[in-house]
PDB file of C-alpha atoms in Angstrom:
ATOM      1  CA  MET A   1       4.417  20.694  14.553  1.00  0.00           C
ATOM      2  CA  ALA A   2       2.465  19.738  17.664  1.00  0.00           C
ATOM      3  CA  SER A   3      -0.098  22.446  16.919  1.00  0.00           C
ATOM      4  CA  ARG A   4      -0.561  21.151  13.358  1.00  0.00           C
ATOM      5  CA  ALA A   5      -0.995  17.606  14.645  1.00  0.00           C
ATOM      6  CA  LEU A   6      -3.585  18.835  17.143  1.00  0.00           C
ATOM      7  CA  SER A   7      -5.374  20.753  14.391  1.00  0.00           C
ATOM      8  CA  VAL A   8      -5.495  17.644  12.200  1.00  0.00           C
ATOM      9  CA  TRP A   9      -6.900  15.632  15.107  1.00  0.00           C
ATOM     10  CA  GLN A  10      -9.557  18.259  15.786  1.00  0.00           C
ATOM     11  CA  ASN A  11     -10.592  18.090  12.118  1.00  0.00           C
ATOM     12  CA  ARG A  12     -10.552  14.287  11.914  1.00  0.00           C
ATOM     13  CA  GLN A  13     -14.266  14.325  11.077  1.00  0.00           C
ATOM     14  CA  VAL A  14     -13.406  16.113   7.840  1.00  0.00           C
ATOM     15  CA  VAL A  15     -11.175  13.175   6.909  1.00  0.00           C
ATOM     16  CA  GLY A  16     -14.104  10.837   7.528  1.00  0.00           C
ATOM     17  CA  LEU A  17     -16.390  12.958   5.370  1.00  0.00           C
ATOM     18  CA  LEU A  18     -13.859  13.048   2.517  1.00  0.00           C
ATOM     19  CA  VAL A  19     -13.401   9.279   2.684  1.00  0.00           C
ATOM     20  CA  LYS A  20     -17.159   8.639   2.686  1.00  0.00           C
ATOM     21  CA  ARG A  21     -17.682  11.055  -0.194  1.00  0.00           C
ATOM     22  CA  ASP A  22     -14.953   9.479  -2.327  1.00  0.00           C
ATOM     23  CA  LEU A  23     -16.210   5.959  -1.668  1.00  0.00           C
ATOM     24  CA  LYS A  24     -19.740   6.970  -2.663  1.00  0.00           C
ATOM     25  CA  VAL A  25     -18.437   8.566  -5.853  1.00  0.00           C
ATOM     26  CA  LYS A  26     -16.343   5.479  -6.599  1.00  0.00           C
ATOM     27  CA  TYR A  27     -19.354   3.159  -6.534  1.00  0.00           C
ATOM     28  CA  GLN A  28     -21.921   5.666  -7.806  1.00  0.00           C
ATOM     29  CA  LYS A  29     -24.030   4.425 -10.741  1.00  0.00           C
ATOM     30  CA  SER A  30     -22.329   1.051 -10.462  1.00  0.00           C
ATOM     31  CA  ILE A  31     -24.545  -2.020 -10.653  1.00  0.00           C
ATOM     32  CA  LEU A  32     -22.214  -4.200  -8.588  1.00  0.00           C
ATOM     33  CA  GLY A  33     -21.051  -1.408  -6.254  1.00  0.00           C
ATOM     34  CA  TYR A  34     -19.063  -2.758  -3.308  1.00  0.00           C
ATOM     35  CA  ALA A  35     -18.647  -6.098  -5.075  1.00  0.00           C
ATOM     36  CA  TRP A  36     -15.980  -4.494  -7.271  1.00  0.00           C
ATOM     37  CA  SER A  37     -13.742  -4.317  -4.205  1.00  0.00           C
ATOM     38  CA  MET A  38     -13.748  -8.115  -4.234  1.00  0.00           C
ATOM     39  CA  LEU A  39     -13.947  -8.820  -7.961  1.00  0.00           C
ATOM     40  CA  GLU A  40     -10.865  -6.791  -8.908  1.00  0.00           C
ATOM     41  CA  PRO A  41      -8.420  -8.640  -6.608  1.00  0.00           C
ATOM     42  CA  LEU A  42     -10.031 -11.961  -7.566  1.00  0.00           C
ATOM     43  CA  ALA A  43      -9.459 -11.249 -11.250  1.00  0.00           C
ATOM     44  CA  MET A  44      -5.863 -10.189 -10.620  1.00  0.00           C
ATOM     45  CA  ALA A  45      -5.219 -13.247  -8.465  1.00  0.00           C
ATOM     46  CA  GLY A  46      -6.603 -15.506 -11.201  1.00  0.00           C
ATOM     47  CA  VAL A  47      -4.316 -14.016 -13.848  1.00  0.00           C
ATOM     48  CA  TYR A  48      -1.159 -14.080 -11.718  1.00  0.00           C
ATOM     49  CA  PHE A  49      -1.898 -17.579 -10.427  1.00  0.00           C
ATOM     50  CA  PHE A  50      -2.221 -18.855 -13.998  1.00  0.00           C
ATOM     51  CA  VAL A  51       1.010 -17.181 -15.125  1.00  0.00           C
ATOM     52  CA  PHE A  52       3.239 -17.588 -12.076  1.00  0.00           C
ATOM     53  CA  GLY A  53       1.611 -20.480 -10.233  1.00  0.00           C
ATOM     54  CA  LEU A  54       0.891 -22.805 -13.142  1.00  0.00           C
ATOM     55  CA  ILE A  55       3.219 -21.774 -15.961  1.00  0.00           C
ATOM     56  CA  PHE A  56       6.312 -20.748 -13.969  1.00  0.00           C
ATOM     57  CA  ASN A  57       5.661 -23.051 -10.985  1.00  0.00           C
ATOM     58  CA  THR A  58       6.272 -20.332  -8.405  1.00  0.00           C
ATOM     59  CA  ASN A  59       4.588 -22.617  -5.845  1.00  0.00           C
ATOM     60  CA  ARG A  60       7.981 -24.177  -5.181  1.00  0.00           C
ATOM     61  CA  GLY A  61       9.137 -20.973  -3.485  1.00  0.00           C
ATOM     62  CA  VAL A  62       6.242 -20.620  -1.012  1.00  0.00           C
ATOM     63  CA  PRO A  63       7.562 -20.060   2.548  1.00  0.00           C
ATOM     64  CA  GLY A  64       7.285 -23.288   4.496  1.00  0.00           C
ATOM     65  CA  GLY A  65       7.592 -25.501   1.421  1.00  0.00           C
ATOM     66  CA  ASP A  66       5.178 -26.919  -1.120  1.00  0.00           C
ATOM     67  CA  ASP A  67       2.992 -28.372   1.639  1.00  0.00           C
ATOM     68  CA  ALA A  68       2.471 -25.061   3.455  1.00  0.00           C
ATOM     69  CA  PRO A  69      -1.255 -24.562   4.254  1.00  0.00           C
ATOM     70  CA  GLY A  70      -2.838 -22.358   1.642  1.00  0.00           C
ATOM     71  CA  GLY A  71      -0.155 -22.914  -0.970  1.00  0.00           C
ATOM     72  CA  TYR A  72       0.835 -20.314  -3.529  1.00  0.00           C
ATOM     73  CA  LEU A  73      -2.723 -19.062  -4.110  1.00  0.00           C
ATOM     74  CA  LEU A  74      -3.164 -17.848  -0.522  1.00  0.00           C
ATOM     75  CA  PHE A  75       0.350 -16.380  -0.608  1.00  0.00           C
ATOM     76  CA  LEU A  76      -0.650 -14.478  -3.733  1.00  0.00           C
ATOM     77  CA  ILE A  77      -3.975 -13.116  -2.487  1.00  0.00           C
ATOM     78  CA  SER A  78      -2.570 -12.152   0.934  1.00  0.00           C
ATOM     79  CA  GLY A  79      -0.022  -9.956  -0.818  1.00  0.00           C
ATOM     80  CA  LEU A  80      -2.241  -8.574  -3.573  1.00  0.00           C
ATOM     81  CA  LEU A  81      -4.889  -7.138  -1.243  1.00  0.00           C
ATOM     82  CA  PRO A  82      -2.589  -4.838   0.771  1.00  0.00           C
ATOM     83  CA  TRP A  83      -0.711  -4.028  -2.437  1.00  0.00           C
ATOM     84  CA  LEU A  84      -3.914  -2.650  -3.990  1.00  0.00           C
ATOM     85  CA  TRP A  85      -4.155  -0.296  -1.017  1.00  0.00           C
ATOM     86  CA  PHE A  86      -0.612   0.988  -1.559  1.00  0.00           C
ATOM     87  CA  SER A  87      -0.895   1.052  -5.353  1.00  0.00           C
ATOM     88  CA  THR A  88      -4.155   3.002  -5.302  1.00  0.00           C
ATOM     89  CA  ALA A  89      -2.757   5.559  -2.860  1.00  0.00           C
ATOM     90  CA  LEU A  90       0.441   5.869  -4.914  1.00  0.00           C
ATOM     91  CA  ASN A  91      -1.520   6.525  -8.097  1.00  0.00           C
ATOM     92  CA  GLU A  92      -3.786   9.084  -6.433  1.00  0.00           C
ATOM     93  CA  ALA A  93      -1.070  10.789  -4.384  1.00  0.00           C
ATOM     94  CA  PRO A  94       0.051  13.238  -7.108  1.00  0.00           C
ATOM     95  CA  LYS A  95      -3.547  14.477  -7.437  1.00  0.00           C
ATOM     96  CA  ALA A  96      -4.300  14.618  -3.709  1.00  0.00           C
ATOM     97  CA  LEU A  97      -4.059  18.431  -3.625  1.00  0.00           C
ATOM     98  CA  ILE A  98      -4.783  19.333  -7.240  1.00  0.00           C
ATOM     99  CA  SER A  99      -8.142  17.536  -7.258  1.00  0.00           C
ATOM    100  CA  GLN A 100      -9.171  19.314  -4.053  1.00  0.00           C
ATOM    101  CA  ALA A 101      -8.011  22.805  -5.079  1.00  0.00           C
ATOM    102  CA  LYS A 102     -11.381  24.472  -4.461  1.00  0.00           C
ATOM    103  CA  LEU A 103     -11.766  22.980  -0.990  1.00  0.00           C
ATOM    104  CA  ILE A 104      -8.173  23.779  -0.059  1.00  0.00           C
ATOM    105  CA  THR A 105      -8.535  27.450  -0.991  1.00  0.00           C
ATOM    106  CA  THR A 106     -11.932  27.906   0.641  1.00  0.00           C
ATOM    107  CA  MET A 107     -11.913  25.701   3.765  1.00  0.00           C
ATOM    108  CA  LYS A 108      -9.960  26.655   6.869  1.00  0.00           C
ATOM    109  CA  VAL A 109      -8.626  23.216   7.655  1.00  0.00           C
ATOM    110  CA  PRO A 110      -5.067  21.835   7.775  1.00  0.00           C
ATOM    111  CA  ARG A 111      -3.944  20.863   4.270  1.00  0.00           C
ATOM    112  CA  GLU A 112      -2.538  17.628   5.666  1.00  0.00           C
ATOM    113  CA  ILE A 113      -6.114  16.350   5.806  1.00  0.00           C
ATOM    114  CA  PHE A 114      -6.282  15.781   2.055  1.00  0.00           C
ATOM    115  CA  PRO A 115      -3.279  13.413   1.714  1.00  0.00           C
ATOM    116  CA  ILE A 116      -4.415  11.660   4.905  1.00  0.00           C
ATOM    117  CA  ALA A 117      -7.862  11.156   3.353  1.00  0.00           C
ATOM    118  CA  VAL A 118      -6.280   9.530   0.264  1.00  0.00           C
ATOM    119  CA  VAL A 119      -4.345   7.000   2.356  1.00  0.00           C
ATOM    120  CA  THR A 120      -7.270   6.355   4.706  1.00  0.00           C
ATOM    121  CA  ARG A 121      -9.648   5.729   1.807  1.00  0.00           C
ATOM    122  CA  GLY A 122      -7.244   3.120   0.455  1.00  0.00           C
ATOM    123  CA  PHE A 123      -7.079   1.515   3.888  1.00  0.00           C
ATOM    124  CA  VAL A 124     -10.876   1.341   4.125  1.00  0.00           C
ATOM    125  CA  ASP A 125     -11.004  -0.215   0.667  1.00  0.00           C
ATOM    126  CA  TYR A 126      -8.451  -2.758   1.873  1.00  0.00           C
ATOM    127  CA  LEU A 127     -10.635  -3.633   4.866  1.00  0.00           C
ATOM    128  CA  PHE A 128     -13.527  -4.210   2.440  1.00  0.00           C
ATOM    129  CA  THR A 129     -11.468  -6.949   0.757  1.00  0.00           C
ATOM    130  CA  TRP A 130     -10.974  -8.979   3.929  1.00  0.00           C
ATOM    131  CA  PRO A 131     -14.023 -11.180   3.215  1.00  0.00           C
ATOM    132  CA  VAL A 132     -12.185 -12.291   0.063  1.00  0.00           C
ATOM    133  CA  LEU A 133      -9.049 -13.114   2.046  1.00  0.00           C
ATOM    134  CA  LEU A 134     -10.975 -15.033   4.720  1.00  0.00           C
ATOM    135  CA  LEU A 135     -12.813 -16.949   2.006  1.00  0.00           C
ATOM    136  CA  PHE A 136      -9.480 -18.046   0.534  1.00  0.00           C
ATOM    137  CA  VAL A 137      -8.146 -18.934   3.988  1.00  0.00           C
ATOM    138  CA  PHE A 138     -11.160 -21.152   4.625  1.00  0.00           C
ATOM    139  CA  ALA A 139     -11.244 -22.714   1.160  1.00  0.00           C
ATOM    140  CA  LEU A 140      -7.494 -23.424   1.067  1.00  0.00           C
ATOM    141  CA  SER A 141      -7.237 -24.581   4.705  1.00  0.00           C
ATOM    142  CA  GLY A 142      -4.945 -21.723   5.585  1.00  0.00           C
ATOM    143  CA  ARG A 143      -3.712 -21.321   9.138  1.00  0.00           C
ATOM    144  CA  THR A 144      -2.581 -18.460  11.312  1.00  0.00           C
ATOM    145  CA  HIS A 145      -1.012 -18.113  14.744  1.00  0.00           C
ATOM    146  CA  LEU A 146      -0.960 -15.672  17.638  1.00  0.00           C
ATOM    147  CA  MET A 147       2.306 -14.089  16.511  1.00  0.00           C
ATOM    148  CA  GLY A 148       0.785 -13.437  13.120  1.00  0.00           C
ATOM    149  CA  LEU A 149      -2.456 -11.913  14.382  1.00  0.00           C
ATOM    150  CA  LEU A 150      -1.127  -9.991  17.372  1.00  0.00           C
ATOM    151  CA  VAL A 151       2.245  -8.836  16.050  1.00  0.00           C
ATOM    152  CA  TRP A 152       2.760  -9.105  12.303  1.00  0.00           C
ATOM    153  CA  LEU A 153      -0.668  -7.950  11.128  1.00  0.00           C
ATOM    154  CA  PRO A 154      -0.927  -4.795  13.313  1.00  0.00           C
ATOM    155  CA  LEU A 155       2.723  -3.943  12.644  1.00  0.00           C
ATOM    156  CA  ALA A 156       2.301  -4.420   8.883  1.00  0.00           C
ATOM    157  CA  LEU A 157      -0.736  -2.119   8.819  1.00  0.00           C
ATOM    158  CA  LEU A 158       0.937   0.553  10.949  1.00  0.00           C
ATOM    159  CA  VAL A 159       4.208   0.585   8.996  1.00  0.00           C
ATOM    160  CA  GLN A 160       2.428   0.488   5.637  1.00  0.00           C
ATOM    161  CA  TYR A 161       0.138   3.369   6.622  1.00  0.00           C
ATOM    162  CA  ALA A 162       3.090   5.491   7.780  1.00  0.00           C
ATOM    163  CA  PHE A 163       5.165   4.726   4.680  1.00  0.00           C
ATOM    164  CA  THR A 164       2.250   5.332   2.305  1.00  0.00           C
ATOM    165  CA  LEU A 165       1.357   8.596   4.047  1.00  0.00           C
ATOM    166  CA  GLY A 166       4.926   9.852   3.800  1.00  0.00           C
ATOM    167  CA  VAL A 167       5.075   9.061   0.091  1.00  0.00           C
ATOM    168  CA  THR A 168       1.674  10.714  -0.420  1.00  0.00           C
ATOM    169  CA  PHE A 169       2.757  13.902   1.357  1.00  0.00           C
ATOM    170  CA  LEU A 170       5.831  14.087  -0.861  1.00  0.00           C
ATOM    171  CA  LEU A 171       4.171  13.362  -4.196  1.00  0.00           C
ATOM    172  CA  ALA A 172       1.081  15.497  -3.519  1.00  0.00           C
ATOM    173  CA  SER A 173       3.102  18.641  -2.891  1.00  0.00           C
ATOM    174  CA  VAL A 174       5.819  18.177  -5.527  1.00  0.00           C
ATOM    175  CA  ASN A 175       3.357  17.314  -8.291  1.00  0.00           C
ATOM    176  CA  VAL A 176       1.586  20.669  -7.951  1.00  0.00           C
ATOM    177  CA  LEU A 177       4.833  22.342  -8.994  1.00  0.00           C
ATOM    178  CA  VAL A 178       6.279  19.644 -11.284  1.00  0.00           C
ATOM    179  CA  ARG A 179       3.613  17.729 -13.197  1.00  0.00           C
ATOM    180  CA  ASP A 180       6.087  15.103 -14.445  1.00  0.00           C
ATOM    181  CA  VAL A 181       5.638  13.329 -11.110  1.00  0.00           C
ATOM    182  CA  GLU A 182       2.471  11.567 -12.306  1.00  0.00           C
ATOM    183  CA  ARG A 183       4.357   9.909 -15.160  1.00  0.00           C
ATOM    184  CA  VAL A 184       7.206   8.853 -12.894  1.00  0.00           C
ATOM    185  CA  VAL A 185       4.704   7.312 -10.471  1.00  0.00           C
ATOM    186  CA  ARG A 186       3.265   5.053 -13.180  1.00  0.00           C
ATOM    187  CA  ILE A 187       6.708   3.574 -13.789  1.00  0.00           C
ATOM    188  CA  LEU A 188       7.536   3.393 -10.080  1.00  0.00           C
ATOM    189  CA  ASN A 189       4.276   1.582  -9.355  1.00  0.00           C
ATOM    190  CA  ARG A 190       5.146  -1.210 -11.769  1.00  0.00           C
ATOM    191  CA  VAL A 191       8.744  -1.553 -10.562  1.00  0.00           C
ATOM    192  CA  LEU A 192       7.750  -1.738  -6.893  1.00  0.00           C
ATOM    193  CA  PHE A 193       5.108  -4.356  -7.639  1.00  0.00           C
ATOM    194  CA  TYR A 194       7.714  -6.828  -8.848  1.00  0.00           C
ATOM    195  CA  ALA A 195      10.330  -5.752  -6.291  1.00  0.00           C
ATOM    196  CA  SER A 196       8.251  -6.308  -3.151  1.00  0.00           C
ATOM    197  CA  ALA A 197       7.744 -10.097  -2.947  1.00  0.00           C
ATOM    198  CA  ILE A 198       4.034  -9.913  -3.688  1.00  0.00           C
ATOM    199  CA  ILE A 199       3.741 -12.494  -6.441  1.00  0.00           C
ATOM    200  CA  ILE A 200       7.257 -13.956  -6.195  1.00  0.00           C
ATOM    201  CA  PRO A 201       8.397 -15.189  -2.735  1.00  0.00           C
ATOM    202  CA  SER A 202      11.485 -13.341  -1.546  1.00  0.00           C
ATOM    203  CA  GLY A 203      13.340 -16.621  -1.036  1.00  0.00           C
ATOM    204  CA  MET A 204      13.457 -17.140  -4.796  1.00  0.00           C
ATOM    205  CA  VAL A 205      15.668 -14.038  -4.964  1.00  0.00           C
ATOM    206  CA  LEU A 206      17.554 -14.062  -1.665  1.00  0.00           C
ATOM    207  CA  ASP A 207      18.341 -17.797  -1.715  1.00  0.00           C
ATOM    208  CA  SER A 208      19.244 -17.916  -5.401  1.00  0.00           C
ATOM    209  CA  ASP A 209      22.785 -18.020  -6.784  1.00  0.00           C
ATOM    210  CA  SER A 210      21.628 -16.259  -9.945  1.00  0.00           C
ATOM    211  CA  PHE A 211      21.754 -12.796  -8.344  1.00  0.00           C
ATOM    212  CA  PRO A 212      24.880 -10.952  -7.155  1.00  0.00           C
ATOM    213  CA  GLN A 213      25.156  -9.973  -3.509  1.00  0.00           C
ATOM    214  CA  TRP A 214      24.820  -6.241  -4.208  1.00  0.00           C
ATOM    215  CA  PHE A 215      21.485  -6.901  -5.909  1.00  0.00           C
ATOM    216  CA  LYS A 216      20.223  -8.892  -2.915  1.00  0.00           C
ATOM    217  CA  VAL A 217      21.209  -6.080  -0.535  1.00  0.00           C
ATOM    218  CA  LEU A 218      19.443  -3.551  -2.752  1.00  0.00           C
ATOM    219  CA  TYR A 219      16.409  -5.841  -2.821  1.00  0.00           C
ATOM    220  CA  GLU A 220      16.347  -6.013   0.987  1.00  0.00           C
ATOM    221  CA  LEU A 221      16.613  -2.222   1.284  1.00  0.00           C
ATOM    222  CA  ASN A 222      13.161  -1.802  -0.252  1.00  0.00           C
ATOM    223  CA  PRO A 223      10.904  -0.909   2.731  1.00  0.00           C
ATOM    224  CA  LEU A 224       7.935  -2.548   0.999  1.00  0.00           C
ATOM    225  CA  LEU A 225       9.677  -5.921   1.054  1.00  0.00           C
ATOM    226  CA  GLY A 226       9.474  -6.152   4.835  1.00  0.00           C
ATOM    227  CA  ILE A 227       5.939  -4.763   4.874  1.00  0.00           C
ATOM    228  CA  PHE A 228       4.618  -7.471   2.574  1.00  0.00           C
ATOM    229  CA  LYS A 229       6.668 -10.158   4.286  1.00  0.00           C
ATOM    230  CA  MET A 230       4.827  -9.158   7.476  1.00  0.00           C
ATOM    231  CA  HIS A 231       1.499  -9.470   5.663  1.00  0.00           C
ATOM    232  CA  HIS A 232       2.511 -12.919   4.442  1.00  0.00           C
ATOM    233  CA  ALA A 233       3.849 -13.907   7.874  1.00  0.00           C
ATOM    234  CA  VAL A 234       0.290 -13.769   9.233  1.00  0.00           C
ATOM    235  CA  TRP A 235      -0.370 -16.995   7.290  1.00  0.00           C
ATOM    236  CA  TYR A 236       3.191 -18.194   6.617  1.00  0.00           C
ATOM    237  CA  PRO A 237       5.373 -17.952   9.771  1.00  0.00           C
ATOM    238  CA  ALA A 238       8.429 -18.958   7.738  1.00  0.00           C
ATOM    239  CA  ASP A 239       8.182 -15.685   5.783  1.00  0.00           C
ATOM    240  CA  ALA A 240       8.599 -13.445   8.822  1.00  0.00           C
ATOM    241  CA  PRO A 241      11.199 -10.742   8.056  1.00  0.00           C
ATOM    242  CA  ASN A 242      14.618 -10.964   9.652  1.00  0.00           C
ATOM    243  CA  ALA A 243      15.993  -8.146  11.793  1.00  0.00           C
ATOM    244  CA  PHE A 244      17.645  -6.342   8.874  1.00  0.00           C
ATOM    245  CA  ILE A 245      14.579  -6.388   6.621  1.00  0.00           C
ATOM    246  CA  LEU A 246      12.282  -5.455   9.510  1.00  0.00           C
ATOM    247  CA  GLY A 247      14.551  -2.578  10.518  1.00  0.00           C
ATOM    248  CA  THR A 248      14.696  -1.392   6.905  1.00  0.00           C
ATOM    249  CA  SER A 249      10.896  -1.332   6.697  1.00  0.00           C
ATOM    250  CA  ILE A 250      10.333   0.475   9.986  1.00  0.00           C
ATOM    251  CA  GLY A 251      13.225   2.872   9.397  1.00  0.00           C
ATOM    252  CA  GLY A 252      12.125   3.456   5.806  1.00  0.00           C
ATOM    253  CA  ALA A 253       8.596   4.278   6.951  1.00  0.00           C
ATOM    254  CA  ILE A 254       9.869   6.758   9.537  1.00  0.00           C
ATOM    255  CA  ILE A 255      12.210   8.416   7.020  1.00  0.00           C
ATOM    256  CA  ALA A 256       9.516   8.532   4.321  1.00  0.00           C
ATOM    257  CA  LEU A 257       7.041  10.125   6.733  1.00  0.00           C
ATOM    258  CA  ALA A 258       9.586  12.655   8.003  1.00  0.00           C
ATOM    259  CA  VAL A 259      10.902  13.627   4.561  1.00  0.00           C
ATOM    260  CA  GLY A 260       7.440  13.617   3.003  1.00  0.00           C
ATOM    261  CA  TYR A 261       5.928  15.823   5.685  1.00  0.00           C
ATOM    262  CA  TRP A 262       8.929  18.183   5.765  1.00  0.00           C
ATOM    263  CA  THR A 263       8.650  18.623   1.992  1.00  0.00           C
ATOM    264  CA  PHE A 264       4.901  19.117   2.276  1.00  0.00           C
ATOM    265  CA  ARG A 265       5.306  21.902   4.842  1.00  0.00           C
ATOM    266  CA  ARG A 266       8.270  23.479   3.045  1.00  0.00           C
ATOM    267  CA  LEU A 267       6.383  23.728  -0.252  1.00  0.00           C
ATOM    268  CA  GLU A 268       3.018  24.633   1.260  1.00  0.00           C
ATOM    269  CA  THR A 269       3.196  28.366   0.431  1.00  0.00           C
ATOM    270  CA  SER A 270       4.281  27.711  -3.159  1.00  0.00           C
ATOM    271  CA  VAL A 271       1.613  25.044  -3.566  1.00  0.00           C
ATOM    272  CA  LEU A 272      -1.142  27.396  -2.363  1.00  0.00           C
ATOM    273  CA  LYS A 273      -0.034  30.058  -4.823  1.00  0.00           C
ATOM    274  CA  GLU A 274      -0.067  27.517  -7.661  1.00  0.00           C
ATOM    275  CA  LEU A 275      -3.520  26.215  -6.736  1.00  0.00           C
TER     276      LEU A 275
END
């Protein structure tokens, strides 16, 4: 395992080249180019704000109360941007190896590089959206704090990267052998979106009497819940995850990475034969 990790590190430039290539292809022959990285989350935020913020009055559940700096709109955009990173990686994970079949069979590089490139590309795309987030912070008088910037933000990025990479390893290898995975992922993507406190504050579920206790425990066991609560905690200290939710997120990321990578290595020979 150490030798494979060293090999991946020695070929890190290949990851950079794959990420640059995919980003160029993504914006190739596009009039707006990079601007799409900002327009897509803005459009999504506008739709969800109209439905959940205005029609369903979700603003009442914003951590810190109705008067929290930034209000529901900043809460929404600060969750949507990292979600797009995870969602994009989740959608592309099943094709991470299949789409690179020619390179995998001709290049003498660790196969781990290709799933890593998928997750890293999503992360770079996420960084491109930060001007949008900062614009909302400024316009809505949002505030942050040292705990948010020095603890919650780095931890959220690290845990999300590890969790996303583990899921990508798993789906990339299994989908080569069982093509039904792509269809399952489409359903899973939608379920996780509504189960991860991105557009609906977690307090509206955990503090409500409308849900049974077993459902609340199941809700808290979702590793993404703690990840997005950490993203929100950068701007809303009241939304910082408690010890149980934080432990679930960190533990879930470690388990996902371990299981995903073990599956990836275990199926590697079969995957190469199939490709």
